[in-house]
């Protein structure tokens, strides 16, 4: 069989994004946040006689030699990458290449990518073999759709981490499970990956960590699962293997992930995660209002005290980053106060605040379509990396201006410097501290390992080198960050954790001010009578609409 040369092309993300924290990446010597785990998994699924190269346009420009080398170009991305993905499709075709598009966005909105030669819909484990068969049979265009049955991820090979230039990234990702058991109306995960979480085996996951370790990688590894504890039985069975692996290798990695708030209810699970090296958890809280949570089918958050639950996770030694959303149909007039007060009470340092956005092919978008409230898709929707700018793509039940004012108020309060750094100072007293009703390990504490003085001095030198850079480049923020660092000297085990959170402000401070300005402009447009409901505006032909 002749070799087929595949160029895996990852489009740039929209520049305007809460999560696109390039300032933090650059302060720590990286070019961008995380590599494209999906594409390097696709590379591992290719036949042995096919060759692969990766170009992540978020980290590096395309090398013309790689384009010349390629027989076919694979493009994959998410909704915030759509504009760049469509541009990449056109550019690659203009260069005479066959373009194959796959990934979550084309799977949700295949009509938007009609210009591509091949569209591959669904998970790669269920579709790639059909594409390979079509290609080797001579086809150079087509539509390939995954069968209804979800693929068995316990047969997924180790991703091709060797294709990455690891120093480009602030952290790398691995995946243990796909799917989530909950039914949140606004979420597209259950549409893409189902409600029955499918998990890899312990042997698979350790092989992935072995591969990263062998490449010389050390540091932050993110479990990219949309809900790591969606199958609690499986993750509890895996974690003892992860703990043993970490111990055998000298704890080379520290982990982050995403989990539902019911994590806080399970003392044994919290204990296992902390021992394995998990230090950061993203939790979708969305709203402090039980009625709002029930209406959007996030009932799991109504069964517990949210602030107390966050504090239990802190007591286990893990920091919580949380997601909140403004713009649900039944928000109360005092929702801004309630949200800001909960964030302060729980001492959540970094908060993803979004305006509600109806993602394609979700329960929410289908309901709004039935109610005649969805706006037509616009090119501007893809100039934002998240819902901070592109939210409210539907007609709100209450006056739109009231929702925007509420959102602006929460953003301004939560990211005022005094409030942000005050939460980090309080967090330093909560994380890893036993408290009443907190986490109590069922095992005796492990003996403290002797401090490696050389390593400690090296770590402190690196951290204070970053502080010096911050002081030079962001002197106004440095006056808040230095006290966090000095306080952290009392807890050397948490210093890097706390300082990394403080450094988020290098991005989030300017970004929050931009969000407030942008929302203020939207409010001014409405006040001046210049805002027009997109359902009533004359449709304009755009490249994106033409592609559909």
Coordinates of C-alpha atoms in Angstrom, one line a residue:
X1 CA 0.0 0.0 0.0
X2 CA 1.2 3.5 -0.8
X3 CA 1.7 6.0 1.9
X4 CA -0.9 8.8 2.4
X5 CA 0.4 12.0 3.9
X6 CA -2.0 13.8 6.2
X7 CA -1.6 17.4 7.4
X8 CA -3.6 18.0 10.6
X9 CA -4.5 21.7 10.7
X10 CA -5.9 23.3 13.8
X11 CA -7.5 26.7 13.2
X12 CA -6.9 29.7 15.4
X13 CA -9.4 30.5 18.1
X14 CA -11.2 33.8 18.1
X15 CA -9.0 36.4 19.8
X16 CA -11.7 37.7 22.1
X17 CA -12.1 35.0 24.7
X18 CA -12.2 34.5 28.5
X19 CA -10.2 31.2 28.2
X20 CA -7.7 32.4 25.6
X21 CA -5.3 33.5 28.3
X22 CA -2.2 34.2 26.2
X23 CA -0.7 36.6 28.8
X24 CA -0.5 33.8 31.4
X25 CA 0.9 31.4 28.8
X26 CA 3.6 33.9 27.8
X27 CA 4.5 34.8 31.4
X28 CA 5.2 31.1 31.8
X29 CA 7.1 30.7 28.5
X30 CA 4.4 29.1 26.4
X31 CA 2.8 30.3 23.1
X32 CA -0.8 29.2 23.8
X33 CA -2.9 27.3 26.3
X34 CA -3.4 23.6 25.2
X35 CA -2.8 21.4 22.2
X36 CA -5.5 19.9 20.0
X37 CA -6.1 16.5 21.7
X38 CA -8.8 15.5 19.1
X39 CA -6.4 15.9 16.1
X40 CA -3.6 13.9 17.7
X41 CA -6.1 11.2 18.6
X42 CA -7.2 11.1 15.0
X43 CA -3.5 10.8 14.0
X44 CA -3.2 7.7 16.3
X45 CA -6.3 6.1 14.5
X46 CA -4.8 6.4 11.0
X47 CA -3.5 3.2 9.4
X48 CA 0.2 2.5 10.0
X49 CA 1.1 3.2 6.3
X50 CA -0.4 6.7 6.6
X51 CA 1.9 9.6 7.7
X52 CA 0.8 12.6 9.8
X53 CA 2.1 16.1 10.6
X54 CA 0.4 18.6 12.8
X55 CA 0.1 22.4 12.4
X56 CA -1.5 24.2 15.3
X57 CA -2.1 27.7 14.0
X58 CA -2.6 28.9 17.6
X59 CA 1.1 28.2 18.2
X60 CA 2.9 28.5 14.9
X61 CA 2.4 29.6 11.3
X62 CA 1.9 27.0 8.6
X63 CA 5.2 25.8 7.1
X64 CA 4.8 25.9 3.3
X65 CA 6.9 22.7 3.1
X66 CA 4.3 20.9 5.2
X67 CA 1.5 22.0 2.9
X68 CA 3.5 20.9 -0.2
X69 CA 4.2 17.5 1.5
X70 CA 0.5 16.8 2.2
X71 CA -1.8 14.7 0.1
X72 CA -4.8 15.6 2.2
X73 CA -5.6 18.2 4.9
X74 CA -7.7 17.4 8.0
X75 CA -9.3 20.5 9.6
X76 CA -11.0 20.2 13.0
X77 CA -12.4 22.8 15.4
X78 CA -15.1 24.1 17.7
X79 CA -17.7 26.9 17.2
X80 CA -15.3 29.7 18.2
X81 CA -12.9 28.5 15.4
X82 CA -15.5 28.4 12.7
X83 CA -14.5 31.6 10.9
X84 CA -10.8 30.5 10.8
X85 CA -11.8 26.9 9.9
X86 CA -13.8 28.1 6.8
X87 CA -10.9 30.3 5.8
X88 CA -8.5 27.4 6.2
X89 CA -10.7 25.2 4.0
X90 CA -10.8 27.8 1.2
X91 CA -7.0 28.4 1.5
X92 CA -6.1 24.7 1.4
X93 CA -8.4 24.1 -1.6
X94 CA -6.9 27.0 -3.4
X95 CA -3.5 25.3 -2.9
X96 CA -4.9 22.2 -4.6
X97 CA -5.4 20.1 -1.5
X98 CA -8.4 17.9 -0.7
X99 CA -9.8 19.1 2.7
X100 CA -11.5 16.8 5.3
X101 CA -13.4 18.6 8.1
X102 CA -14.3 16.8 11.3
X103 CA -14.8 17.7 15.0
X104 CA -17.6 19.0 17.2
X105 CA -18.6 22.1 15.1
X106 CA -19.1 20.3 11.8
X107 CA -20.9 17.5 13.7
X108 CA -23.4 20.0 15.2
X109 CA -23.7 22.2 12.1
X110 CA -22.7 20.2 9.0
X111 CA -24.4 22.6 6.6
X112 CA -21.9 25.4 7.6
X113 CA -19.1 23.3 6.1
X114 CA -20.6 22.4 2.8
X115 CA -17.6 23.8 1.0
X116 CA -15.3 21.1 2.4
X117 CA -14.5 18.1 0.2
X118 CA -15.2 15.6 2.9
X119 CA -17.4 16.2 6.0
X120 CA -16.9 13.6 8.8
X121 CA -19.7 13.7 11.4
X122 CA -19.3 12.1 14.8
X123 CA -16.5 10.6 16.9
X124 CA -13.4 9.6 15.0
X125 CA -13.4 6.1 16.4
X126 CA -16.7 5.5 14.6
X127 CA -16.0 7.3 11.4
X128 CA -12.3 7.4 10.4
X129 CA -12.2 3.8 9.1
X130 CA -15.0 4.6 6.7
X131 CA -13.1 7.7 5.5
X132 CA -9.9 5.7 5.0
X133 CA -11.9 3.1 3.0
X134 CA -13.4 5.7 0.8
X135 CA -10.1 7.5 0.2
X136 CA -8.3 4.3 -0.6
X137 CA -11.2 3.4 -2.9
X138 CA -10.5 6.6 -4.9
X139 CA -13.2 8.9 -3.5
X140 CA -12.1 12.5 -3.1
X141 CA -15.3 13.9 -1.7
X142 CA -18.2 12.7 0.4
X143 CA -20.2 12.9 3.6
X144 CA -19.4 10.3 6.3
X145 CA -21.8 10.0 9.3
X146 CA -21.2 8.0 12.5
X147 CA -23.6 5.2 13.3
X148 CA -26.1 5.7 16.1
X149 CA -24.1 3.4 18.5
X150 CA -21.4 5.3 20.4
X151 CA -17.9 4.0 20.0
X152 CA -16.1 2.1 22.7
X153 CA -13.3 4.4 23.9
X154 CA -11.6 1.6 25.7
X155 CA -10.2 0.8 22.3
X156 CA -8.9 4.3 21.5
X157 CA -5.1 4.3 21.0
X158 CA -2.6 6.6 22.8
X159 CA -2.8 10.0 21.2
X160 CA 0.2 11.0 19.1
X161 CA 1.8 13.3 21.7
X162 CA 5.0 13.0 19.7
X163 CA 3.5 15.3 17.0
X164 CA 3.4 18.2 19.5
X165 CA 6.1 20.8 20.2
X166 CA 5.4 20.6 23.9
X167 CA 7.1 23.8 25.0
X168 CA 4.5 25.7 23.0
X169 CA 1.8 24.8 25.5
X170 CA 0.9 25.9 29.0
X171 CA -0.5 22.5 29.7
X172 CA -1.5 19.3 27.8
X173 CA -4.7 17.3 27.9
X174 CA -5.8 13.7 28.3
X175 CA -9.3 12.2 28.3
X176 CA -10.7 9.5 30.6
X177 CA -14.4 9.6 29.7
X178 CA -16.9 11.0 27.2
X179 CA -20.5 11.9 27.9
X180 CA -22.4 13.3 30.9
X181 CA -25.4 11.8 32.8
X182 CA -27.1 15.2 33.3
X183 CA -29.6 16.9 31.0
X184 CA -28.7 20.7 31.2
X185 CA -30.8 22.3 28.6
X186 CA -28.1 24.7 27.3
X187 CA -25.3 22.0 27.0
X188 CA -24.3 20.4 23.7
X189 CA -22.1 17.6 25.3
X190 CA -25.0 15.2 25.7
X191 CA -25.9 15.8 22.0
X192 CA -22.4 15.1 20.8
X193 CA -21.3 12.4 23.2
X194 CA -24.4 11.0 24.9
X195 CA -25.7 10.7 28.5
X196 CA -24.0 7.4 29.3
X197 CA -20.3 8.2 30.1
X198 CA -17.9 5.9 28.4
X199 CA -14.5 5.4 30.0
X200 CA -11.1 4.3 29.1
X201 CA -9.3 1.6 31.2
X202 CA -6.6 2.3 33.8
X203 CA -4.0 0.7 31.5
X204 CA -4.9 3.1 28.7
X205 CA -4.7 6.2 30.8
X206 CA -1.3 5.1 32.4
X207 CA 0.0 4.4 28.9
X208 CA -0.9 8.0 27.9
X209 CA 0.9 9.3 30.9
X210 CA 3.9 7.0 30.2
X211 CA 4.0 8.5 26.7
X212 CA 4.1 12.1 28.0
X213 CA 6.6 11.2 30.6
X214 CA 8.9 9.5 28.0
X215 CA 8.8 12.7 25.9
X216 CA 10.1 14.6 28.9
X217 CA 7.0 16.4 29.7
X218 CA 6.4 17.5 33.3
X219 CA 3.8 19.7 35.0
X220 CA 0.1 20.5 34.3
X221 CA -2.0 17.8 32.7
X222 CA -5.7 18.6 32.2
X223 CA -8.3 15.7 32.1
X224 CA -10.5 17.3 29.5
X225 CA -13.6 15.2 30.4
X226 CA -16.7 17.3 30.4
X227 CA -17.6 15.6 33.7
X228 CA -14.8 13.5 35.1
X229 CA -17.2 12.0 37.8
X230 CA -20.0 11.3 35.3
X231 CA -19.3 7.6 36.0
X232 CA -18.1 7.7 39.7
X233 CA -17.7 4.0 40.0
X234 CA -15.2 4.0 37.0
X235 CA -13.2 7.0 38.2
X236 CA -13.0 5.6 41.7
X237 CA -11.6 2.4 40.3
X238 CA -9.1 4.3 38.2
X239 CA -7.7 6.7 40.8
X240 CA -5.8 4.2 42.9
X241 CA -3.8 3.2 39.8
X242 CA -3.1 6.9 39.1
X243 CA -2.0 7.5 42.7
X244 CA 0.4 4.5 42.4
X245 CA 1.7 5.7 39.1
X246 CA 2.4 9.2 40.5
X247 CA 4.2 7.8 43.5
X248 CA 6.3 5.5 41.3
X249 CA 7.4 8.4 39.0
X250 CA 8.0 11.0 41.7
X251 CA 4.7 13.0 41.1
X252 CA 5.7 14.5 37.8
X253 CA 2.2 15.8 37.0
X254 CA -0.4 17.9 38.6
X255 CA -4.0 17.6 37.3
X256 CA -7.0 19.7 36.6
X257 CA -10.4 18.7 35.3
X258 CA -14.1 19.5 35.1
X259 CA -16.7 17.9 37.4
X260 CA -20.2 18.4 38.6
X261 CA -20.8 20.0 42.0
X262 CA -21.9 16.7 43.5
X263 CA -18.2 15.9 43.7
X264 CA -18.4 17.8 47.1
X265 CA -20.7 15.1 48.5
X266 CA -18.3 12.3 48.1
X267 CA -15.5 12.4 50.8
X268 CA -13.8 9.3 49.5
X269 CA -13.7 10.6 45.9
X270 CA -12.3 13.9 47.0
X271 CA -9.6 12.2 49.0
X272 CA -8.6 10.0 46.1
X273 CA -8.5 13.0 43.7
X274 CA -6.3 15.0 46.0
X275 CA -3.9 12.1 46.6
X276 CA -3.6 11.6 42.8
X277 CA -2.5 15.2 42.3
X278 CA -5.7 17.0 41.2
X279 CA -5.4 20.6 42.3
X280 CA -8.0 22.5 40.1
X281 CA -11.6 21.7 39.2
X282 CA -13.9 23.6 36.9
X283 CA -17.5 23.4 38.2
X284 CA -20.6 24.6 36.3
X285 CA -22.7 26.5 38.9
X286 CA -24.6 28.7 36.4
X287 CA -26.9 30.4 38.9
X288 CA -27.6 30.7 42.7
X289 CA -31.3 30.6 42.1
X290 CA -32.9 27.2 42.5
X291 CA -35.8 28.1 40.2
X292 CA -33.5 29.1 37.4
X293 CA -31.5 25.8 37.9
X294 CA -34.7 23.7 37.8
X295 CA -36.0 25.5 34.7
X296 CA -32.7 24.8 32.8
X297 CA -32.7 21.2 34.0
X298 CA -29.6 21.6 36.2
X299 CA -31.4 20.2 39.2
X300 CA -28.3 18.6 40.6
X301 CA -27.1 22.0 41.9
X302 CA -30.4 22.6 43.8
X303 CA -29.8 19.7 46.2
X304 CA -26.9 21.2 48.1
X305 CA -25.6 24.4 49.6
X306 CA -23.4 25.7 46.8
X307 CA -20.9 27.8 48.9
X308 CA -20.5 25.0 51.5
X309 CA -19.9 22.5 48.7
X310 CA -17.2 24.6 47.2
X311 CA -15.5 24.9 50.6
X312 CA -15.5 21.1 51.0
X313 CA -13.6 20.9 47.7
X314 CA -11.2 23.5 49.0
X315 CA -10.7 21.5 52.2
X316 CA -9.7 18.5 50.1
X317 CA -6.9 20.7 48.6
X318 CA -8.4 21.5 45.2
X319 CA -9.3 25.0 43.9
X320 CA -12.6 25.6 42.2
X321 CA -13.0 27.7 39.0
X322 CA -16.7 28.1 38.3
X323 CA -19.0 28.9 35.4
X324 CA -22.0 31.3 35.8
X325 CA -24.5 32.3 33.2
X326 CA -26.8 35.4 33.0
X327 CA -29.8 35.5 30.7
X328 CA -32.1 32.6 31.7
X329 CA -35.8 33.2 31.1
X330 CA -36.9 33.4 34.8
X331 CA -34.0 35.3 36.4
X332 CA -35.2 37.4 39.3
X333 CA -34.5 41.2 39.3
X334 CA -31.9 40.8 42.1
X335 CA -30.0 38.1 40.3
X336 CA -26.9 40.2 39.9
X337 CA -26.6 40.8 43.6
X338 CA -27.3 37.1 44.4
X339 CA -24.6 35.9 41.9
X340 CA -21.9 38.3 43.1
X341 CA -22.6 37.5 46.7
X342 CA -22.4 33.8 46.1
X343 CA -19.1 34.2 44.3
X344 CA -17.8 36.2 47.3
X345 CA -19.2 33.9 49.9
X346 CA -17.7 30.8 48.2
X347 CA -14.4 32.7 47.6
X348 CA -14.2 31.4 44.0
X349 CA -11.2 33.3 42.5
X350 CA -11.7 32.8 38.7
X351 CA -15.2 32.9 37.4
X352 CA -16.3 32.3 33.8
X353 CA -19.3 34.7 33.4
X354 CA -21.2 34.2 30.2
X355 CA -24.4 35.5 28.6
X356 CA -26.7 32.6 27.8
X357 CA -26.0 31.4 24.2
X358 CA -28.1 28.8 22.5
X359 CA -25.6 26.4 21.0
X360 CA -26.6 24.6 17.8
X361 CA -28.6 21.4 18.1
X362 CA -29.3 21.6 21.9
X363 CA -32.5 21.4 23.8
X364 CA -32.3 25.1 24.3
X365 CA -31.9 26.0 20.7
X366 CA -34.6 23.6 19.6
X367 CA -37.0 25.1 22.2
X368 CA -36.2 28.7 21.2
X369 CA -36.7 27.7 17.5
X370 CA -40.2 26.3 18.3
X371 CA -41.0 29.5 20.2
X372 CA -39.8 31.7 17.3
X373 CA -37.2 33.4 19.5
X374 CA -33.9 32.3 17.8
X375 CA -31.9 34.9 15.9
X376 CA -30.4 34.0 12.5
X377 CA -26.7 33.2 12.6
X378 CA -24.4 36.2 12.0
X379 CA -20.7 36.5 11.1
X380 CA -20.1 38.4 14.3
X381 CA -21.0 35.3 16.3
X382 CA -17.6 33.8 15.4
X383 CA -15.6 36.9 16.3
X384 CA -15.9 36.0 20.0
X385 CA -14.4 32.9 21.7
X386 CA -17.2 32.5 24.2
X387 CA -20.5 33.9 25.4
X388 CA -19.1 37.1 26.9
X389 CA -19.5 38.8 23.5
X390 CA -21.8 36.5 21.4
X391 CA -24.4 35.7 24.0
X392 CA -28.1 36.3 23.9
X393 CA -28.6 35.0 20.4
X394 CA -32.3 34.9 20.9
X395 CA -35.2 37.2 22.0
X396 CA -35.2 37.5 25.8
X397 CA -38.5 37.4 27.7
X398 CA -37.7 40.4 29.8
X399 CA -36.3 43.6 28.2
X400 CA -32.9 42.8 26.7
X401 CA -31.4 46.0 28.2
X402 CA -32.2 44.7 31.7
X403 CA -30.3 41.5 31.1
X404 CA -27.3 43.3 29.8
X405 CA -27.2 45.7 32.8
X406 CA -27.4 42.8 35.1
X407 CA -24.5 41.1 33.3
X408 CA -22.4 44.2 33.3
X409 CA -23.0 44.7 37.0
X410 CA -21.8 41.2 37.9
X411 CA -18.7 41.4 35.7
X412 CA -17.7 44.8 37.1
X413 CA -18.1 43.7 40.7
X414 CA -16.5 40.3 40.4
X415 CA -13.4 41.5 38.6
X416 CA -12.8 44.7 40.5
X417 CA -9.1 44.2 41.7
X418 CA -9.9 44.5 45.4
X419 CA -12.7 41.8 45.1
X420 CA -10.6 39.4 42.9
X421 CA -7.5 39.5 45.1
X422 CA -9.5 39.5 48.2
X423 CA -11.0 36.1 47.2
X424 CA -7.5 34.7 46.6
X425 CA -6.4 35.8 50.0
X426 CA -9.4 34.1 51.6
X427 CA -8.8 31.0 49.4
X428 CA -5.3 30.7 50.8
X429 CA -6.9 30.1 54.2
X430 CA -9.4 27.6 52.9
X431 CA -7.6 25.3 50.5
X432 CA -6.2 22.1 52.0
X433 CA -7.5 23.0 55.5
X434 CA -9.7 20.7 57.5
X435 CA -12.9 22.3 58.6
X436 CA -16.1 21.3 60.3
X437 CA -18.1 19.2 57.8
X438 CA -15.0 19.1 55.6
X439 CA -13.0 16.2 54.2
X440 CA -11.7 13.6 56.6
X441 CA -9.4 11.0 55.2
X442 CA -10.2 7.4 56.1
X443 CA -6.4 6.7 56.1
X444 CA -3.7 7.9 58.4
X445 CA -1.7 10.8 56.9
X446 CA 1.3 9.9 54.8
X447 CA 4.6 10.8 56.3
X448 CA 6.0 14.0 55.0
X449 CA 8.8 13.6 52.5
X450 CA 12.0 15.5 53.2
X451 CA 12.2 18.8 51.4
X452 CA 14.5 18.9 48.4
X453 CA 16.2 22.2 49.1
X454 CA 17.7 22.5 45.6
X455 CA 14.3 22.0 44.0
X456 CA 12.7 24.4 46.4
X457 CA 15.2 27.1 45.6
X458 CA 14.8 26.5 41.9
X459 CA 11.0 26.7 42.1
X460 CA 11.2 29.9 44.2
X461 CA 13.6 31.4 41.7
X462 CA 11.3 30.6 38.8
X463 CA 8.2 31.9 40.6
X464 CA 9.9 35.2 41.6
X465 CA 11.3 35.6 38.1
X466 CA 7.7 35.6 36.9
X467 CA 6.8 38.1 39.6
X468 CA 9.6 40.4 38.4
X469 CA 8.3 40.2 34.9
X470 CA 4.8 41.0 36.1
X471 CA 6.1 44.0 38.0
X472 CA 7.9 45.3 34.9
X473 CA 5.0 44.7 32.5
X474 CA 2.0 45.2 34.8
X475 CA 3.0 47.5 37.7
X476 CA -0.6 48.4 38.6
X477 CA -1.5 44.7 39.1
X478 CA 1.8 43.9 40.8
X479 CA 0.7 45.8 44.0
X480 CA -2.0 43.2 44.4
X481 CA 0.0 40.1 43.3
X482 CA 3.0 40.6 45.6
X483 CA 1.0 40.3 48.8
X484 CA -0.5 37.0 47.5
X485 CA 3.0 35.7 46.9
X486 CA 4.3 36.8 50.3
X487 CA 1.3 35.2 52.0
X488 CA 2.0 32.1 50.0
X489 CA 5.5 31.8 51.6
X490 CA 3.7 30.7 54.7
X491 CA 2.3 27.8 52.7
X492 CA 5.0 26.7 50.3
X493 CA 2.9 23.7 49.3
X494 CA 0.3 26.0 47.8
X495 CA 2.5 28.9 46.6
X496 CA 2.5 28.1 42.9
X497 CA -1.2 27.2 43.0
X498 CA -2.1 30.6 44.5
X499 CA 0.3 32.6 42.4
X500 CA -1.0 31.0 39.2
X501 CA -4.5 32.0 40.1
X502 CA -3.3 35.6 40.9
X503 CA -1.6 35.7 37.5
X504 CA -4.9 35.0 35.8
X505 CA -5.6 38.7 36.5
X506 CA -3.0 39.7 33.9
X507 CA -5.6 38.6 31.3
X508 CA -8.8 38.8 33.2
X509 CA -8.3 42.4 34.5
X510 CA -8.1 43.9 31.0
X511 CA -10.5 41.4 29.5
X512 CA -13.2 42.2 32.1
X513 CA -12.8 45.9 31.4
X514 CA -13.3 45.2 27.7
X515 CA -16.4 43.2 28.4
X516 CA -17.9 46.0 30.5
X517 CA -17.1 48.5 27.7
X518 CA -18.6 46.2 25.0
X519 CA -21.8 45.6 27.0
X520 CA -22.1 49.3 27.8
X521 CA -22.0 49.9 24.0
X522 CA -24.8 47.4 23.5
X523 CA -26.8 49.1 26.2
X524 CA -26.3 52.5 24.7
X525 CA -27.4 51.2 21.3
X526 CA -30.7 50.0 22.8
X527 CA -31.1 53.3 24.8
X528 CA -30.6 55.3 21.6
X529 CA -33.2 53.1 19.7
X530 CA -30.5 51.9 17.3
X531 CA -30.7 48.2 18.2
X532 CA -32.8 46.1 15.8
X533 CA -34.1 42.6 16.5
X534 CA -32.1 40.5 14.0
X535 CA -35.3 38.6 13.1
X536 CA -36.7 41.8 11.7
X537 CA -33.6 43.0 10.0
X538 CA -33.1 42.4 6.2
X539 CA -31.0 39.3 5.7
X540 CA -27.5 40.1 4.5
X541 CA -25.5 37.6 2.5
X542 CA -22.2 36.9 4.2
X543 CA -19.5 34.4 3.5
X544 CA -20.7 32.3 6.4
X545 CA -24.3 32.3 5.3
X546 CA -23.2 31.5 1.7
X547 CA -21.2 28.5 3.0
X548 CA -24.4 27.2 4.6

